[in-house]
Coordinates of C-alpha atoms and ligand atoms in Angstrom, one line a residue:
X131 CA 23.2 21.9 -5.7
X132 CA 23.1 24.5 -8.6
X133 CA 20.3 24.5 -11.1
X134 CA 23.4 24.4 -14.0
X135 CA 24.4 20.5 -12.6
X136 CA 21.2 19.5 -11.9
X137 CA 18.9 17.2 -14.5
X138 CA 15.4 19.5 -14.3
X139 CA 12.5 18.9 -16.7
X140 CA 9.5 21.1 -16.0
X141 CA 6.2 20.7 -17.7
X142 CA 3.4 23.3 -18.2
X143 CA 0.5 21.1 -18.8
X144 CA 0.0 17.2 -17.1
X145 CA 0.1 14.3 -20.1
X146 CA -3.4 14.0 -20.9
X147 CA -3.0 10.1 -19.2
X148 CA -2.8 11.5 -15.6
X149 CA -5.8 11.5 -14.0
X150 CA -5.0 12.2 -10.3
X151 CA -3.0 15.4 -9.3
X152 CA -0.1 13.7 -7.4
X153 CA 0.2 11.7 -10.9
X154 CA -0.1 15.1 -12.9
X155 CA 2.5 16.8 -10.7
X156 CA 4.6 14.1 -10.4
X157 CA 4.8 14.1 -14.2
X158 CA 5.2 17.9 -14.7
X159 CA 7.7 18.8 -12.2
X160 CA 9.7 15.3 -13.9
X161 CA 10.1 13.5 -10.6
X162 CA 9.1 10.6 -13.1
X163 CA 8.7 9.4 -16.1
X164 CA 6.6 6.6 -17.9
X165 CA 8.3 3.6 -18.9
X166 CA 5.1 1.4 -19.4
X167 CA 1.9 0.5 -17.5
X168 CA 2.9 0.9 -14.0
X169 CA 6.8 1.2 -14.8
X170 CA 7.9 4.3 -13.8
X171 CA 11.7 6.0 -13.7
X172 CA 12.4 8.0 -10.8
X173 CA 14.5 11.0 -12.3
X174 CA 17.4 12.9 -10.3
X175 CA 15.0 15.5 -9.0
X176 CA 12.3 12.5 -8.1
X177 CA 15.2 10.1 -6.5
X178 CA 16.8 12.6 -4.2
X179 CA 12.9 12.6 -2.5
X180 CA 12.5 9.2 -2.9
X181 CA 15.9 8.7 -0.7
X182 CA 14.8 11.0 1.4
X183 CA 11.7 8.8 2.3
X184 CA 13.9 5.9 2.2
X185 CA 16.6 7.5 5.2
X186 CA 13.7 8.2 7.3
X187 CA 12.5 4.6 7.2
X188 CA 15.5 3.9 7.6
X189 CA 16.9 5.4 10.7
X190 CA 13.4 4.7 12.2
X191 CA 13.5 0.9 11.5
X192 CA 17.0 0.8 12.7
X193 CA 16.2 2.8 15.9
X194 CA 13.4 0.1 16.6
X195 CA 16.3 -2.8 16.9
X196 CA 15.2 -4.1 13.5
X197 CA 18.2 -5.2 11.0
X198 CA 18.7 -4.1 7.8
X199 CA 19.2 -6.9 4.9
X200 CA 18.6 -7.6 1.0
X201 CA 17.0 -10.3 -0.4
X202 CA 16.8 -11.0 -3.9
X203 CA 14.3 -9.7 -6.0
X204 CA 13.9 -13.4 -8.2
X205 CA 12.6 -15.7 -5.7
X206 CA 12.2 -19.8 -6.9
X207 CA 8.9 -21.1 -7.4
X208 CA 9.4 -23.9 -5.1
X209 CA 9.5 -21.9 -1.9
X210 CA 5.9 -20.7 -2.8
X211 CA 4.7 -24.2 -3.6
X212 CA 6.0 -25.1 0.2
X213 CA 3.2 -22.6 1.3
X214 CA 0.7 -22.6 -1.5
X215 CA 0.7 -19.5 -2.6
X216 CA 2.5 -20.2 -6.0
X217 CA -1.3 -21.0 -6.8
X218 CA -3.2 -18.5 -4.4
X219 CA -1.4 -15.4 -5.1
X220 CA -3.1 -15.1 -9.0
X221 CA -2.1 -12.7 -11.3
X222 CA -0.8 -10.5 -9.8
X223 CA 2.6 -12.9 -9.3
X224 CA 5.0 -12.4 -12.2
X225 CA 6.1 -15.6 -13.1
X226 CA 9.3 -16.1 -14.8
X227 CA 11.4 -19.4 -16.2
X228 CA 15.1 -19.4 -16.3
X229 CA 17.3 -21.4 -19.1
X230 CA 16.2 -24.2 -17.6
X231 CA 13.1 -23.8 -17.7
X232 CA 12.7 -23.6 -13.8
X233 CA 10.3 -21.3 -12.2
X234 CA 10.7 -18.2 -11.0
X235 CA 8.9 -15.2 -9.9
X236 CA 9.7 -11.6 -9.6
X237 CA 8.6 -10.7 -6.1
X238 CA 5.6 -9.3 -4.3
X239 CA 6.4 -9.9 -0.7
X240 CA 9.1 -11.8 0.7
X241 CA 7.2 -14.1 3.3
X242 CA 8.7 -17.2 2.0
X243 CA 12.2 -16.0 1.4
X244 CA 12.6 -14.6 5.0
X245 CA 11.0 -17.4 6.2
X246 CA 13.2 -19.5 4.5
X247 CA 16.3 -18.0 5.9
X248 CA 14.5 -17.8 9.7
X249 CA 14.5 -21.7 9.7
X250 CA 17.8 -21.9 8.6
X251 CA 19.7 -19.2 10.6
X252 CA 17.5 -18.6 14.1
X253 CA 17.7 -22.2 15.7
X254 CA 17.3 -21.3 19.7
X255 CA 15.2 -19.1 21.4
X256 CA 18.0 -17.1 22.8
X257 CA 18.4 -15.6 18.7
X258 CA 14.9 -14.6 19.0
X259 CA 12.8 -12.2 18.7
X260 CA 15.1 -10.7 15.5
X261 CA 13.1 -8.4 13.0
X262 CA 14.5 -8.1 9.4
X263 CA 13.9 -5.6 6.9
X264 CA 14.7 -4.6 3.3
X265 CA 13.5 -1.6 1.2
X266 CA 13.8 -3.1 -2.4
X267 CA 11.5 -3.1 -5.6
X268 CA 8.6 -5.3 -5.8
X269 CA 6.7 -6.3 -8.8
X270 CA 2.8 -7.1 -8.6
X271 CA 0.9 -7.0 -12.1
X272 CA -2.0 -5.1 -10.5
X273 CA -4.8 -5.6 -12.7
X274 CA -5.4 -1.6 -13.2
X275 CA -2.0 0.1 -12.7
X276 CA -3.2 3.8 -12.2
X277 CA -2.3 7.0 -10.9
X278 CA 1.6 7.1 -11.2
X279 CA 3.7 5.4 -8.8
X280 CA 0.5 5.3 -6.2
X281 CA -0.5 2.2 -7.8
X282 CA 2.2 1.2 -10.1
X283 CA 3.3 -2.4 -11.1
X284 CA 6.8 -2.2 -9.9
X285 CA 7.2 -0.3 -6.8
X286 CA 9.4 0.6 -4.1
X287 CA 8.8 -1.1 -0.6
X288 CA 9.7 -1.5 3.2
X289 CA 9.1 -4.8 4.3
X290 CA 9.9 -6.1 7.7
X291 CA 9.5 -9.4 9.2
X292 CA 9.8 -10.4 12.6
X293 CA 10.5 -14.3 14.6
X294 CA 9.2 -14.8 17.6
X295 CA 9.7 -17.7 20.3
X296 CA 6.1 -16.7 21.8
X297 CA 3.1 -14.6 21.2
X298 CA 3.9 -12.6 23.8
X299 CA 7.7 -11.2 22.0
X300 CA 5.3 -10.9 18.6
X301 CA 2.6 -8.3 20.3
X302 CA 5.5 -6.6 21.9
X303 CA 7.4 -5.8 18.5
X304 CA 4.0 -5.3 16.9
X305 CA 3.5 -2.6 19.5
X306 CA 6.8 -1.4 18.7
X307 CA 6.2 -1.5 15.0
X308 CA 2.9 0.1 15.2
X309 CA 4.9 3.4 17.0
X310 CA 7.8 3.6 14.9
X311 CA 5.5 3.7 12.1
X312 CA 3.7 6.9 14.2
X313 CA 7.4 8.0 13.9
X314 CA 7.7 8.1 10.3
X315 CA 4.8 9.0 9.4
X316 CA 4.9 12.5 11.4
X317 CA 8.8 12.5 11.0
X318 CA 7.8 13.0 6.7
X319 CA 5.3 15.9 8.0
X320 CA 2.0 13.8 6.5
X321 CA -1.3 13.8 8.2
X322 CA -2.0 10.4 8.9
X323 CA -4.1 7.5 11.0
X324 CA -3.5 4.1 12.1
X325 CA -6.8 2.3 11.1
X326 CA -7.6 -1.6 12.4
X327 CA -7.4 -3.7 9.5
X328 CA -8.4 -6.8 7.3
X329 CA -5.7 -9.3 7.0
X330 CA -6.2 -9.9 3.4
X331 CA -4.2 -12.2 1.4
X332 CA -0.7 -12.0 3.9
X333 CA -3.6 -13.9 6.5
X334 CA -3.0 -14.2 10.0
X335 CA -4.6 -12.4 12.6
X336 CA -4.3 -8.7 14.1
X337 CA -3.5 -5.6 11.8
X338 CA -3.3 -2.1 11.2
X339 CA -3.1 -0.4 8.1
X340 CA -1.5 3.5 8.3
X341 CA -3.5 5.7 5.8
X342 CA -2.4 9.2 4.9
X343 CA -5.3 11.4 4.7
X344 CA -6.3 12.9 1.5
X345 CA -9.6 12.6 -0.5
X346 CA -8.3 10.8 -3.8
X347 CA -7.2 8.1 -1.5
X348 CA -9.1 4.7 -2.6
X349 CA -9.8 3.8 1.1
X350 CA -12.4 4.8 3.3
X351 CA -12.0 5.2 6.7
X352 CA -14.5 5.3 9.7
X353 CA -12.8 6.7 12.6
X354 CA -14.4 8.1 16.2
X355 CA -13.0 11.4 17.6
X356 CA -14.4 10.2 21.0
X357 CA -12.4 7.5 21.5
X358 CA -10.0 5.3 19.8
X359 CA -11.9 3.4 17.1
X360 CA -10.8 3.3 14.1
X361 CA -10.7 1.2 10.8
X362 CA -11.2 0.9 7.3
X363 CA -14.8 0.9 6.1
X364 CA -14.1 -3.1 4.7
X365 CA -13.8 -3.9 8.9
X366 CA -15.8 -1.4 10.3
X367 CA -18.6 -2.7 8.4
X368 CA -18.4 -5.8 9.5
X369 CA -18.1 -4.3 13.0
X370 CA -21.1 -2.1 12.8
X371 CA -24.8 -2.1 14.9
X372 CA -27.2 -4.4 13.4
X373 CA -28.5 -1.6 12.0
X374 CA -26.2 -1.0 9.5
X375 CA -26.0 -4.5 8.9
X376 CA -29.2 -4.1 7.3
X377 CA -28.9 -1.4 5.5
X378 CA -25.5 -3.0 4.2
X379 CA -27.7 -6.2 3.6
X380 CA -30.3 -4.6 1.5
X381 CA -27.5 -2.9 -0.7
X382 CA -25.9 -6.3 -0.7
X383 CA -29.0 -7.5 -1.8
X384 CA -29.6 -4.8 -4.5
X385 CA -25.5 -5.9 -5.8
X386 CA -26.4 -9.9 -5.5
X387 CA -28.1 -9.9 -9.4
X388 CA -26.5 -12.1 -12.2
X389 CA -24.5 -9.8 -14.7
X390 CA -22.7 -7.7 -12.6
X391 CA -19.8 -10.1 -12.4
X392 CA -16.7 -8.9 -13.3
X393 CA -15.1 -11.8 -14.8
X394 CA -11.4 -10.7 -14.7
X395 CA -12.0 -9.3 -11.0
X396 CA -13.5 -13.4 -10.1
X397 CA -10.7 -14.7 -11.9
X398 CA -7.7 -12.6 -10.6
X399 CA -9.3 -13.1 -7.3
X400 CA -8.6 -17.0 -7.9
X401 CA -5.6 -16.7 -9.0
X402 CA -7.1 -19.4 -11.9
X403 CA -5.8 -19.1 -15.5
X404 CA -9.9 -18.5 -16.4
X405 CA -11.1 -17.0 -19.5
X406 CA -13.5 -14.4 -19.5
X407 CA -16.5 -16.9 -20.0
X408 CA -17.1 -17.0 -16.0
X409 CA -20.4 -15.7 -15.2
X410 CA -20.9 -16.5 -11.8
X411 CA -19.1 -17.9 -8.8
X412 CA -20.4 -19.7 -5.3
X413 CA -19.3 -21.6 -2.7
X414 CA -21.2 -24.1 -0.7
X415 CA -20.2 -25.7 2.5
X416 CA -20.6 -29.9 1.8
X417 CA -19.7 -31.7 4.9
X418 CA -17.5 -29.0 6.3
X419 CA -15.5 -29.0 2.6
X420 CA -15.7 -25.7 0.7
X421 CA -16.5 -26.2 -2.5
X422 CA -16.0 -23.1 -4.9
X423 CA -17.6 -23.2 -8.0
X424 CA -17.1 -21.6 -11.4
X425 CA -20.4 -21.4 -13.3
X426 CA -19.4 -21.0 -16.7
X427 CA -21.8 -20.0 -20.0
X428 CA -24.8 -17.5 -19.8
X429 CA -26.4 -18.3 -15.6
X430 CA -26.8 -21.8 -17.3
X431 CA -24.4 -23.7 -15.6
X432 CA -22.6 -24.8 -18.6
X433 CA -19.5 -26.3 -17.3
X434 CA -18.7 -26.1 -13.7
X435 CA -15.3 -26.0 -11.8
X436 CA -15.0 -27.4 -8.0
X437 CA -12.7 -26.0 -6.5
X438 CA -11.6 -27.2 -2.7
X439 CA -11.2 -24.0 -0.8
X440 CA -9.0 -25.3 2.0
X441 CA -5.9 -24.5 1.0
X442 CA -7.7 -23.9 -2.3
X443 CA -4.4 -25.8 -3.6
X444 CA -6.6 -28.0 -6.1
X445 CA -9.4 -28.1 -8.3
X446 CA -11.5 -30.4 -10.5
X447 CA -14.4 -30.4 -12.9
X448 CA -18.0 -30.9 -11.4
X449 CA -21.2 -31.8 -12.7
X450 CA -24.3 -30.0 -13.0
X451 CA -25.9 -32.6 -11.0
X452 CA -23.2 -32.9 -8.0
X453 CA -23.5 -28.6 -8.1
X454 CA -27.1 -29.4 -7.9
X455 CA -27.0 -31.6 -5.2
X456 CA -24.3 -29.2 -3.2
X457 CA -26.3 -26.6 -3.3
X458 CA -29.8 -28.5 -2.7
X459 CA -31.0 -26.5 -5.5
X460 CA -29.8 -24.7 -8.9
X461 CA -27.0 -22.1 -8.5
X462 CA -27.9 -19.0 -8.8
X463 CA -26.7 -15.5 -8.5
X464 CA -23.8 -13.7 -7.3
X465 CA -22.2 -9.9 -7.3
X466 CA -19.2 -8.6 -6.3
X467 CA -19.1 -5.7 -3.9
X468 CA -15.7 -4.4 -4.0
X469 CA -12.2 -5.7 -5.2
X470 CA -11.4 -9.3 -4.1
X471 CA -8.4 -10.0 -2.0
X472 CA -8.5 -13.5 -0.4
X473 CA -11.0 -16.0 -0.4
X474 CA -12.8 -16.5 3.0
X475 CA -15.2 -18.8 3.3
X476 CA -18.3 -18.9 5.7
X477 CA -21.1 -21.4 4.9
X478 CA -24.5 -22.6 5.7
X479 CA -24.8 -24.9 2.5
X480 CA -26.7 -22.0 0.5
X481 CA -25.7 -19.0 2.4
X482 CA -21.7 -17.8 2.4
X483 CA -19.4 -15.4 2.1
X484 CA -16.0 -14.6 0.2
X485 CA -14.2 -11.3 1.2
X486 CA -16.0 -9.1 -1.3
X487 CA -18.3 -11.5 -3.1
X488 CA -21.8 -12.1 -2.3
X489 CA -23.5 -15.7 -3.5
X490 CA -27.2 -16.7 -2.9
X491 CA -28.9 -19.7 -4.5
X492 CA -32.4 -19.2 -6.3
X493 CA -33.7 -22.0 -4.2
X494 CA -38.0 -21.4 -3.5
X495 CA -38.4 -19.1 -1.1
X496 CA -34.9 -18.2 -0.4
X497 CA -33.1 -15.4 -0.8
X498 CA -30.2 -13.9 0.4
X499 CA -31.7 -13.1 3.9
X500 CA -28.4 -10.6 5.0
X501 CA -28.9 -10.5 8.2
X502 CA -28.4 -13.9 8.9
X503 CA -25.8 -13.7 6.6
X504 CA -24.1 -11.1 8.3
X505 CA -24.6 -12.1 11.9
X506 CA -23.3 -15.6 10.9
X507 CA -19.9 -14.1 10.2
X508 CA -17.1 -16.0 12.8
X509 CA -15.0 -13.7 11.6
X510 CA -16.1 -10.0 11.7
X511 CA -13.2 -9.0 9.4
X512 CA -15.0 -11.1 6.3
X513 CA -16.9 -9.3 5.1
X514 CA -15.7 -6.8 2.3
X515 CA -16.1 -3.2 1.5
X516 CA -20.0 -2.6 1.5
X517 CA -19.8 0.9 2.0
X518 CA -22.6 2.3 2.8
X519 CA -22.0 4.0 6.6
X520 CA -22.7 7.3 6.7
X521 CA -21.1 10.0 8.9
X522 CA -23.1 10.5 12.6
X523 CA -23.6 6.5 12.4
X524 CA -23.1 5.2 16.1
X525 CA -19.4 3.3 16.5
X526 CA -19.5 -0.3 16.9
X527 CA -17.4 0.7 20.9
X528 CA -20.8 2.7 21.8
X529 CA -18.3 5.3 22.9
X530 CA -19.3 8.2 19.9
X531 CA -20.4 8.9 16.3
X532 CA -18.5 7.8 13.1
X533 CA -16.9 9.9 11.2
X534 CA -15.3 9.2 7.6
X535 CA -12.5 10.6 5.7
X536 CA -10.9 8.9 2.7
X537 CA -6.8 7.4 2.7
X538 CA -4.5 6.1 1.0
X539 CA -3.0 3.0 2.8
X540 CA 1.2 3.7 2.8
X541 CA 1.8 1.0 5.7
X542 CA 0.4 -2.3 7.0
X543 CA 1.8 -4.1 9.8
X544 CA 0.5 -7.6 10.3
X545 CA 0.6 -10.5 12.9
X546 CA 0.5 -13.7 10.5
X547 CA 1.5 -15.8 14.1
X548 CA 2.0 -19.2 12.4
X549 CA 0.8 -19.1 8.7
X550 CA 4.2 -19.1 7.2
X551 CA 6.4 -20.9 9.9
X552 CA 4.5 -24.0 9.9
X553 CA 4.1 -24.2 6.8
X554 CA 7.5 -24.1 5.8
X555 CA 8.8 -25.8 9.3
X556 CA 10.3 -22.6 10.6
X557 CA 11.1 -24.2 14.3
X558 CA 13.6 -22.9 17.2
X559 CA 14.6 -25.1 20.1
X560 CA 12.8 -23.4 23.2
X561 CA 14.2 -23.0 26.8
X562 CA 12.5 -26.3 27.6
X563 CA 14.5 -28.2 25.0
X564 CA 11.4 -28.6 22.8
X565 CA 11.4 -27.9 19.3
X566 CA 7.9 -24.7 18.2
X567 CA 7.3 -23.1 15.5
X568 CA 8.2 -19.4 15.5
X569 CA 5.5 -16.9 15.6
X570 CA 6.0 -14.0 13.1
X571 CA 4.9 -10.6 11.7
X572 CA 5.6 -8.6 9.0
X573 CA 5.4 -4.9 8.5
X574 CA 5.2 -3.3 4.9
X575 CA 5.7 0.7 4.0
X576 CA 4.5 1.7 0.3
X577 CA 8.3 3.8 -0.2
X578 CA 7.3 5.4 -3.3
X579 CA 3.5 5.2 -2.5
X580 CA 4.1 7.6 0.3
X581 CA 5.8 10.4 -2.0
X582 CA 2.9 10.5 -4.1
X583 CA 0.2 10.5 -0.9
X584 CA 2.5 13.5 -0.2
X585 CA 1.6 15.5 -3.2
X586 CA -2.0 14.4 -2.9
X587 CA -1.7 16.2 0.2
X588 CA -0.1 19.0 0.1
X589 CA -0.5 21.3 -3.3
X590 CA -1.5 23.9 -4.4
X591 CA -2.2 25.7 -7.9
X592 CA 0.8 26.9 -8.3
X593 CA 2.4 22.8 -7.9
X594 CA 4.1 20.6 -5.0
X595 CA 4.3 22.0 -1.7
X596 CA 6.6 19.3 0.3
X597 CA 6.7 19.0 3.7
X598 CA 10.5 19.7 4.0
X599 CA 11.7 16.1 5.4
X600 CA 10.9 14.9 1.8
X601 CA 11.4 17.6 -0.1
X602 CA 14.2 17.5 -3.0
X603 CA 16.1 20.7 -1.7
X604 CA 14.9 22.2 1.8
X605 CA 15.4 26.1 0.2
X606 CA 16.1 27.5 -2.7
X607 CA 18.0 30.6 -3.7
X608 CA 16.6 33.0 -6.3
X609 CA 19.1 35.5 -7.7
X610 CA 17.6 38.6 -9.9
X611 CA 20.6 39.3 -12.3
X612 CA 23.2 36.4 -11.5
X613 CA 24.0 36.4 -14.9
X614 CA 24.2 40.2 -15.2
X615 CA 24.9 42.0 -11.5
X616 CA 28.4 41.1 -9.9
X617 CA 26.7 41.7 -6.4
X618 CA 23.9 39.5 -6.9
X619 CA 26.3 37.1 -8.3
X620 CA 28.5 37.3 -4.8
X621 CA 26.1 37.5 -2.4
X622 CA 24.3 34.5 -4.2
X623 CA 27.3 32.5 -3.8
X624 CA 28.2 33.5 -0.4
X625 CA 24.5 32.6 0.6
X626 CA 24.5 29.3 -0.8
X627 CA 28.1 28.3 0.4
X628 CA 26.8 29.6 3.7
X629 CA 24.0 27.1 3.7
X630 CA 26.4 24.2 1.9
X631 CA 28.2 24.3 5.5
X632 CA 25.4 24.9 7.5
X633 CA 23.8 21.4 6.6
X634 CA 21.4 22.7 4.7
X635 CA 19.9 21.0 1.7
X636 CA 20.1 24.1 -0.8
X637 CA 19.7 24.6 -4.7
X638 CA 20.4 28.2 -6.5
X639 CA 19.0 28.4 -9.5
X640 CA 22.2 29.9 -11.1
X641 CA 20.2 29.9 -14.5
X642 CA 19.9 32.6 -16.7
X643 CA 15.8 32.7 -16.7
X644 CA 13.3 35.1 -16.1
X645 CA 12.6 35.4 -12.3
X646 CA 8.8 34.9 -13.1
X647 CA 9.8 31.3 -14.7
X648 CA 12.5 30.5 -12.2
X649 CA 9.9 31.0 -8.9
X650 CA 7.2 29.4 -11.0
X651 CA 9.9 26.0 -11.4
X652 CA 10.8 26.0 -7.7
X653 CA 7.1 26.4 -6.7
X654 CA 5.9 23.6 -9.2
X655 CA 8.9 21.0 -7.5
X656 CA 8.0 22.3 -3.9
X657 CA 10.7 23.4 -2.1
X658 CA 9.3 24.9 1.2
X659 CA 11.2 27.6 1.6
X660 CA 12.8 30.4 -0.9
X661 CA 15.1 33.4 -0.7
X662 CA 15.2 35.8 -3.8
X663 CA 18.3 38.2 -4.1
X664 CA 17.9 41.1 -5.7
X665 CA 20.1 44.7 -6.5
X666 CA 18.0 46.8 -4.6
X667 CA 17.6 44.6 -1.5
X668 CA 21.1 43.7 -1.3
X669 CA 21.9 47.8 -1.0
X670 CA 19.9 47.6 2.4
X671 CA 22.0 43.9 3.5
X672 CA 18.6 42.6 2.9
X673 CA 16.8 39.6 1.1
X674 CA 13.4 38.2 0.4
X675 CA 11.9 34.8 2.3
X676 CA 8.7 33.0 1.0
X677 CA 7.3 30.2 2.4
X678 CA 5.9 27.6 0.0
X679 CA 3.5 26.6 2.5
X680 CA 2.0 30.1 2.1
X681 CA 2.0 33.2 3.7
X682 CA 3.4 36.8 2.5
X683 CA 6.9 37.9 1.0
X684 CA 8.8 38.7 4.0
X685 CA 12.1 41.5 3.9
X686 CA 15.0 39.7 6.1
X687 CA 18.1 40.8 6.3
X688 CA 21.0 38.5 4.1
X689 CA 22.7 37.6 7.4
X690 CA 19.9 35.8 9.4
X691 CA 18.9 33.9 6.2
X692 CA 20.7 30.7 7.6
X693 CA 18.3 30.7 10.8
X694 CA 15.3 31.3 8.7
X695 CA 15.2 28.4 7.0
X696 CA 15.7 25.8 9.6
Ligands
ATP1078 P1 -3.9 -2.2 -1.6 O1 -4.7 -2.5 -0.8 O2 -3.0 -0.6 -1.8 O3 -3.7 -2.8 -3.1 P2 -1.7 -3.8 -0.3 O4 -2.5 -4.0 0.9 O5 -2.1 -5.0 -1.2 O6 -2.2 -2.6 -1.2 P3 0.6 -4.6 1.5 O7 0.8 -6.1 0.9 O8 0.1 -4.4 2.5 O9 -0.2 -3.8 0.0 O10 1.9 -4.3 0.9 C1 2.0 -3.2 1.8 C2 2.3 -1.1 1.3 O11 2.7 -1.7 -0.1 C3 1.2 -0.9 0.9 O12 0.5 -0.6 2.5 C4 1.2 0.2 0.1 O13 1.7 1.4 0.5 C5 2.0 -0.3 -0.7 N1 1.7 -0.9 -1.8 C6 1.1 -2.0 -2.3 N2 0.8 -2.0 -3.7 C7 1.4 -1.1 -4.1 C8 1.4 -0.7 -5.6 N3 0.3 -1.1 -6.8 N4 2.2 0.6 -6.0 C9 3.1 1.1 -4.8 N5 2.7 0.5 -3.4 C10 1.7 -0.6 -2.9
MG1079 MG1 -2.7 -5.2 -3.4
MG1080 MG1 -4.9 -3.3 0.9
MG1081 MG1 -1.9 -4.2 2.8

């Protein structure tokens, strides 16, 4: 392509609202344009990049044996009611009504829709396993959309869902997906790490996240260079040795004081239409029924809501006396220790944890005894992001010391088991003629987030340094005097055609601009290879080559240029 045919719109300064370097550079390079909070247009230059990511993802998914389909973005509420997630998913879900006042949502994810397809299409073990995927727009009404497309509301995801006759088959496909994700991020030229992860709101057991390593990452990862231990810290903490747990506890205890509750987070977490008067929250285990108590008012329990946590489907108002009776004392404090994702409760009458929340009751003589609290957790993944592992701490597998780094979650794979297939009655007939519930896995990649993550990892003060695989163009030709010198023009055009013929993605900068500003634009938009053509060099059959990744300018023979950029 020629710049005269490409809509290129670069800025010297980034708009003030952008904090993160990738966000600034994406705006400055004209890759994206903001429409509203968490809503971005991919401009022509940007769409080329996004499509490159998509194509690599698609090729590797196809290679793995998965099949592409495309589901509707808008989904009927009834399916979500079957799994209970219509209530549970929370305000991240954009709910909409049609002209008949029927409820729909703009899909934040597609487990329900795909399970509906599987239960009607896949009837026999002979059709299993099956892995379907799509690359599609998702909408999540994030509480704090930020960092451009990194945490957008509308974003592009590759989501795959596999169906199996048994757990062994799920494990096999899960392993294939793990390898496929490694292949995808390797081909994209990114430094990444796969870590054990919490299963979050999607649920189920067995999960890994793929993180692009970057200081700006929102997640903290702990790994052991001497073994293959690697986990998101929210999980690493739960698996940590005793002294770490004790330290975590101290910190939790500090956090768990009144007045530190982020009401919005509580409301978002619960997916309940709460107002901002909620001041505290507690969970009690009453004869193995978990109640979720929302305490309103200024810590004085004016009004209490009780929510049966099992399924989080129903809730009712409880009286103050009921709460006191259930707790065995007056309800006490609570403190959030992270951004909540899901409700998981471990309770022994007064001690409990819910994902990222810790709670306690101010019964005389009782405080939140951390060690017990942590040791009693039946599921180590329950404990949330406590953020106090330090480098050099022993790794939970005892094989070495932990190192820490920050990561951007670009992929997430889950063994869902029968979480959705059971509630949606997704059955098949097995070899023995029996009707059985399908095992299920799901596998996501944040296709649009990958672009931002790549920029976080590759940039300098001149702009973006794209890995070749996702650069909008592999090489640019910058002629010095295209509009002035016949020789330069002829050589540039000939080289351009030669590169096109060789299948190289080339951009010829045919604008009548000063070389300095053409160089600046090509550097800003991150093209990996630059070929500069001028009269002087051409007289000796030479042009100049420079790599965006670094290194000095080299003089090369014009006829070797094609080899140079491959
Ligand atoms: P996060 O922890 O960043 O909120 P998530 O765990 O909620 O992500 P998943 O449900 O695992 O996300 O979705 C699969 C992938 O979709 C994520 O790994 C991430 O790359 C991408 N993704 C999720 N939310 C967003 C968003 N708001 N903007 C861009 N990409 C996103
Ligand atoms: Mg999220
Ligand atoms: Mg996550
Ligand atoms: Mg995730």
